[in-house]
Short mmCIF file of C-alpha atoms in Angstrom, two decimals:
data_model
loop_
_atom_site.label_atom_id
_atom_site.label_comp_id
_atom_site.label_asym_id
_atom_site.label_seq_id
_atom_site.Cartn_x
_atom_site.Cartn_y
_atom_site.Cartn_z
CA UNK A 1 -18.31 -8.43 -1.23
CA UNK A 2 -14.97 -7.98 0.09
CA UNK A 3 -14.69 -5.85 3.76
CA UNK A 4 -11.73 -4.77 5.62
CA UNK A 5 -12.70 -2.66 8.71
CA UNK A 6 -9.42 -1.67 11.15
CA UNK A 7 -10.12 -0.74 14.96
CA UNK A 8 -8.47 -0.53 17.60
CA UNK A 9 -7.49 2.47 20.03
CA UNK A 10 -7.00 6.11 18.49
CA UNK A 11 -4.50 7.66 21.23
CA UNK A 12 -1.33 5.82 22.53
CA UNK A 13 0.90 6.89 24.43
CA UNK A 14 4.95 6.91 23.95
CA UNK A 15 6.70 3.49 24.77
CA UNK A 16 3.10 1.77 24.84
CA UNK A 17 2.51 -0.97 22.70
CA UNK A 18 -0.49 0.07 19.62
CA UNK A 19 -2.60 -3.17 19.20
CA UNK A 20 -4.78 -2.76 16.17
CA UNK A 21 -6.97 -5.80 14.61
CA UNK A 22 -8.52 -5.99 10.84
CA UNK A 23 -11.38 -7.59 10.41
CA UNK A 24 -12.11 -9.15 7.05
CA UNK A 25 -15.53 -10.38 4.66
CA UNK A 26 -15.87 -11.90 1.87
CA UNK A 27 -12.61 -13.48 1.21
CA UNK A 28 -10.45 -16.34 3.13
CA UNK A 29 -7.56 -15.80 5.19
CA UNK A 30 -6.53 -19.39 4.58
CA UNK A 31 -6.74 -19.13 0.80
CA UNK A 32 -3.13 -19.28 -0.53
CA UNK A 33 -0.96 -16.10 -1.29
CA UNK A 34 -3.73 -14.03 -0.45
CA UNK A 35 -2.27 -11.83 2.30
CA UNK A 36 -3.88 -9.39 4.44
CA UNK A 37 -1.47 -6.05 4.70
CA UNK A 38 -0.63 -3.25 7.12
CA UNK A 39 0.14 0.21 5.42
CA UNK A 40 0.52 3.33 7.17
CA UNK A 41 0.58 6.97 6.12
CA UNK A 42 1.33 9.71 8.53
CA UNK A 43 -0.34 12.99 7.91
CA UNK A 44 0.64 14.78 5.07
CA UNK A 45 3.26 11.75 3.98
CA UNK A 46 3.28 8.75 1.80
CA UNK A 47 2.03 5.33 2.34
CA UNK A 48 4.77 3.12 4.10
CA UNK A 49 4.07 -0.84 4.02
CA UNK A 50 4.66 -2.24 7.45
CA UNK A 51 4.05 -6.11 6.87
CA UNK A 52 1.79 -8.57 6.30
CA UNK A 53 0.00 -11.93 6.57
CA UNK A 54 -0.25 -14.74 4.05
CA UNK A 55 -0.78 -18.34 3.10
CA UNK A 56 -1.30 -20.47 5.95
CA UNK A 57 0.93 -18.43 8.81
CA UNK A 58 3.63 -16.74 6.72
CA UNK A 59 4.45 -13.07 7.72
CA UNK A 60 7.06 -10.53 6.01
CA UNK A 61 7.72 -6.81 7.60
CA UNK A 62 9.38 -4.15 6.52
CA UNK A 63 13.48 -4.04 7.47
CA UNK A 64 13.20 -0.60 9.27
CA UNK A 65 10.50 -1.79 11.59
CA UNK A 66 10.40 -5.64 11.73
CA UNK A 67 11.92 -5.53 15.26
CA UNK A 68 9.17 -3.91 16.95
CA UNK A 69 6.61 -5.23 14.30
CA UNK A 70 3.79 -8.77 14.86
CA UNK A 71 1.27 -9.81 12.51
CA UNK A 72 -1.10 -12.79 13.87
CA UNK A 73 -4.30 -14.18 12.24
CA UNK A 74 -7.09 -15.82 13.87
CA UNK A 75 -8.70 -17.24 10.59
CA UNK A 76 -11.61 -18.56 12.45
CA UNK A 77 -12.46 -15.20 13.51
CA UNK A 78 -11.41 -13.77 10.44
CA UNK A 79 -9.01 -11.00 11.96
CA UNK A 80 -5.63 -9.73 11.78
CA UNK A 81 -3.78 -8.70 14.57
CA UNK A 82 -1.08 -5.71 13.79
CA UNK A 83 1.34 -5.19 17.40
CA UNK A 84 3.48 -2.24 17.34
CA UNK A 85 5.76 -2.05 20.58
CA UNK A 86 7.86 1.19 21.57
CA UNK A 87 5.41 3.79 20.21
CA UNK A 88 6.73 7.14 19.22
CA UNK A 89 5.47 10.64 18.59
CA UNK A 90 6.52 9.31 14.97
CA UNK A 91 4.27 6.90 14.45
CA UNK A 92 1.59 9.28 14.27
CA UNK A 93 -0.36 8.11 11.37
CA UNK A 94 -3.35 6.36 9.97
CA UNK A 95 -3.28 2.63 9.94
CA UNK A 96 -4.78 0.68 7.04
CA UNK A 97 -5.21 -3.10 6.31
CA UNK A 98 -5.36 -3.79 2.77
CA UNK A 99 -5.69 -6.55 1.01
CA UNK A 100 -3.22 -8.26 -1.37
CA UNK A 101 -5.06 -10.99 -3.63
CA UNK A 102 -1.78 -13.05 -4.39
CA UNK A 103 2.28 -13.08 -3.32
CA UNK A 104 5.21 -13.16 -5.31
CA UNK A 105 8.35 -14.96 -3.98
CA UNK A 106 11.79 -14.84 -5.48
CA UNK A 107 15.04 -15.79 -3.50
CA UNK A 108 13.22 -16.98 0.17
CA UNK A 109 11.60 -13.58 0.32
CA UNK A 110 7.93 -13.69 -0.78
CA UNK A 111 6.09 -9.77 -1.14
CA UNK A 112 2.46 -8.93 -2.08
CA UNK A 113 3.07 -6.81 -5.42
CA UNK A 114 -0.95 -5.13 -5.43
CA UNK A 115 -3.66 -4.12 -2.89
CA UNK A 116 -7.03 -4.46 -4.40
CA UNK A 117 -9.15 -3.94 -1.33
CA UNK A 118 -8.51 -1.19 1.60
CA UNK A 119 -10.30 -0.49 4.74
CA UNK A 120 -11.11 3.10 6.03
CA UNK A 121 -8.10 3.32 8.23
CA UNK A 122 -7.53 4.29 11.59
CA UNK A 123 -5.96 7.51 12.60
CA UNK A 124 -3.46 6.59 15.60
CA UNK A 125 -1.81 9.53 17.83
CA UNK A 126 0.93 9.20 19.73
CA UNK A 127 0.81 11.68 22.57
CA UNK A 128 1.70 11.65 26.22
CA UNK B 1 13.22 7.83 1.92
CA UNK B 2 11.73 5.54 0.00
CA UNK B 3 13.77 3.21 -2.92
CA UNK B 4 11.17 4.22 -5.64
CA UNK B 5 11.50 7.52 -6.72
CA UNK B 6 8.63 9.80 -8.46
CA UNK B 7 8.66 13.70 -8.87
CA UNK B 8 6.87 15.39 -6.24
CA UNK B 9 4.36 17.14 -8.30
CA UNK B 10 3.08 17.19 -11.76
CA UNK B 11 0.21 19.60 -13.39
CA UNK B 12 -1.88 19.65 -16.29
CA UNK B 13 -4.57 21.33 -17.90
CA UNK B 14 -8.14 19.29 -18.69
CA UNK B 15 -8.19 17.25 -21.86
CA UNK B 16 -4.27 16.99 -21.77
CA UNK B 17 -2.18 14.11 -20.90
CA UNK B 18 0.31 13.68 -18.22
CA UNK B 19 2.79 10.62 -17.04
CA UNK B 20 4.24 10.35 -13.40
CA UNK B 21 7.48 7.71 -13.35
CA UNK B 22 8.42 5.66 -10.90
CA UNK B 23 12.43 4.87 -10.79
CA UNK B 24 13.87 2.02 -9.05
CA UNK B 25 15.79 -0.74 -10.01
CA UNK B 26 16.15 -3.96 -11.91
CA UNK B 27 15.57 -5.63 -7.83
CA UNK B 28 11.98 -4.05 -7.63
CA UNK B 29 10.55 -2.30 -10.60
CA UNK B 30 12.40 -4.82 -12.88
CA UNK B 31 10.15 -7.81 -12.06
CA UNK B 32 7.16 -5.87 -13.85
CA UNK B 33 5.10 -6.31 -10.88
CA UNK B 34 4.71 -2.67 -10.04
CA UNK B 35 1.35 -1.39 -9.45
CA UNK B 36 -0.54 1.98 -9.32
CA UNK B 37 -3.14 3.97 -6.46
CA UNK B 38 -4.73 7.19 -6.77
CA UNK B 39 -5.62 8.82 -3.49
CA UNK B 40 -8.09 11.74 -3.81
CA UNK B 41 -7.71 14.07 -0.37
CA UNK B 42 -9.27 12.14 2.70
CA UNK B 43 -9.90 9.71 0.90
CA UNK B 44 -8.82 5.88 1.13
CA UNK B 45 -6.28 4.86 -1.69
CA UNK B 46 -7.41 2.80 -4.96
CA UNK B 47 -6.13 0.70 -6.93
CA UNK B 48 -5.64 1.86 -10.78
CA UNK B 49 -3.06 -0.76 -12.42
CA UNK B 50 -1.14 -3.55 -11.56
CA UNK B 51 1.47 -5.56 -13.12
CA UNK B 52 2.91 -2.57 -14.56
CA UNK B 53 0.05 -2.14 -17.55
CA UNK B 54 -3.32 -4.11 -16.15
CA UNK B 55 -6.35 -2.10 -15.06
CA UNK B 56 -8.79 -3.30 -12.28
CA UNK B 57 -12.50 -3.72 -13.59
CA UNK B 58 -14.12 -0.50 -12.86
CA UNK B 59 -10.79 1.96 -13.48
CA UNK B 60 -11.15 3.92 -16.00
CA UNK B 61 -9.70 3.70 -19.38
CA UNK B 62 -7.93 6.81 -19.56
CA UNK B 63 -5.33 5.80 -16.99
CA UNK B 64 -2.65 3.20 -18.59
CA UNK B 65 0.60 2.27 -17.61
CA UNK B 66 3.54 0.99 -18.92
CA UNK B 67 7.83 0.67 -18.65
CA UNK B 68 10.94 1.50 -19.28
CA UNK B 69 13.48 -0.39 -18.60
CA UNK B 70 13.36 0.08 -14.40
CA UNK B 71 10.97 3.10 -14.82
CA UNK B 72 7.50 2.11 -14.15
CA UNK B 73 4.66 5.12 -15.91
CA UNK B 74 1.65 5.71 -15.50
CA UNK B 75 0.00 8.04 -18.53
CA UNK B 76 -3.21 9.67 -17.46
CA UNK B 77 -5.10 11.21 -20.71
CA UNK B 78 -8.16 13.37 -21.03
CA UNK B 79 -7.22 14.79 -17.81
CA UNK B 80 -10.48 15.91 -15.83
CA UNK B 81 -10.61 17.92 -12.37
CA UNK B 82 -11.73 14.87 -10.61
CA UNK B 83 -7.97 12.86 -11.30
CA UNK B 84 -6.64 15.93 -8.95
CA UNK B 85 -5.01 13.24 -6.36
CA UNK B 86 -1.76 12.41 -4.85
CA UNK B 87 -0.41 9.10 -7.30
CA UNK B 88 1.39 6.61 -5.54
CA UNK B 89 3.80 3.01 -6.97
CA UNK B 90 4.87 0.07 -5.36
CA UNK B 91 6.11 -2.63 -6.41
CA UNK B 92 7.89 -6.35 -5.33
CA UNK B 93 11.39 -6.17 -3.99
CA UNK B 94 13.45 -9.16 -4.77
CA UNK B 95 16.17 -7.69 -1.20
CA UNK B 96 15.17 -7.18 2.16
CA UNK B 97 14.72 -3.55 2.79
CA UNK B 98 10.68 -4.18 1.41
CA UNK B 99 10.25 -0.20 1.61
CA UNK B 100 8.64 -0.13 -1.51
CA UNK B 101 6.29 2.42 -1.96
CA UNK B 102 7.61 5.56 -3.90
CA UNK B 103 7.13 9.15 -2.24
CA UNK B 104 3.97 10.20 -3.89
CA UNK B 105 3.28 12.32 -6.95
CA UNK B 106 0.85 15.29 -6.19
CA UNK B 107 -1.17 16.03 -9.43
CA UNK B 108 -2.65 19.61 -9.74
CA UNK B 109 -5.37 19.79 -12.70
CA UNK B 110 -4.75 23.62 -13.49
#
């Protein structure tokens, strides 16, 4: 069946960089316009989409963060790597992957449209 | 702020019907590609429609969803004390800003 399981560290401090990897069963990460996702939620907010992963290397991020945002795969290891520099008291949140089964792409700019499949989440704190 | 817009809360009593919209534009919610989560407290979000009026195997058939013109609904009927959740859209943005996610809809089953 299809896994997503997020890990990485649960405390960061300010102006650190947050390094957080999904790792993924029962699907492909090379199968085209499936995409592997990064959605946050701080407490008591909505979800936010940061970016994402799809088709063979193609990434997408969200406008207000895509300058401190990087998405990698390593499809042999079947992970996604989510990099976060300049972290803020903000960011605060829990991190999910999720996983979007196909893309739609309409003038250059190609956006999953559905998550069927979510991981747990990790909570993240940024504190000094 | 996010480019999706849904009311904040909504309430109903059990065996009723409610609807939560979602209100963008004819750049996001116009492609019909909008899609639905329910997320019960602490729990992870799930999937309940996509494509504006699809349900995932295993949903429920007293959630449905549909649209009007750039507002995307989603009708819950036979309301029960277990749909007591926070309701969340998104849906494909044809523009760069890709914040689309709407604020959240906080249903209380009185």
């Amino acid at each position: 069946q299809v896994t997503l399981k997020e890990s990485g560290p649960v405390l960061v401090k300010p102006t650190e960089t947050l390094t957080l990897t999904c790792t993924v069963s029962g699907f492909s990460l090379s199968h085209p316009r499936v995409g592997v996702n990064w959605i946050r939620q701080a407490p008591g907010k909505a979800l936010e989409w940061l970016g994402y992963t799809f088709s063979t290397d193609e990434k997408s991020y969200s406008a207000s963060l895509k300058n401190r945002l990087t998405i990698s795969k390593d499809t042999s290891n079947n992970q996604v790597v989510l990099r976060m520099t300049n972290m803020d008291p903000a960011d605060t949140a829990t991190y999910f992957c999720a996983r979007s089964p196909t893309s739609y792409c309409s003038t250059g700019v190609c956006s999953p449209y559905y998550f069927d499949y979510w991981g747990r989440g990790v909570l993240v704190t940024v504190s000094s | 702020q996010s480019v999706l817009t849904q009311p904040a809360f909504v309430s109903g009593s059990p065996g009723q019907s409610i609807t939560i919209s979602c209100t963008g534009t004819s750049t996001d919610v116009g492609y019909n590609l909008v899609s639905w989560y329910q997320q019960r407290p602490g729990e992870v979000p799930k999937l309940i429609i996509y494509e504006v009026v699809k349900r995932p195997s295993g949903v429920s058939s007293r959630f449905s969803g549909s649209k009007s013109g750039n507002t995307a609904l989603l009708t819950i009927s036979g309301l029960q004390a277990e749909d007591e959740a926070d309701y969340y859209c998104f849906s494909f943005a044809a523009r760069s800003t890709l914040e689309v996610f709407g604020g959240g809809t906080k249903l209380t089953v009185l």
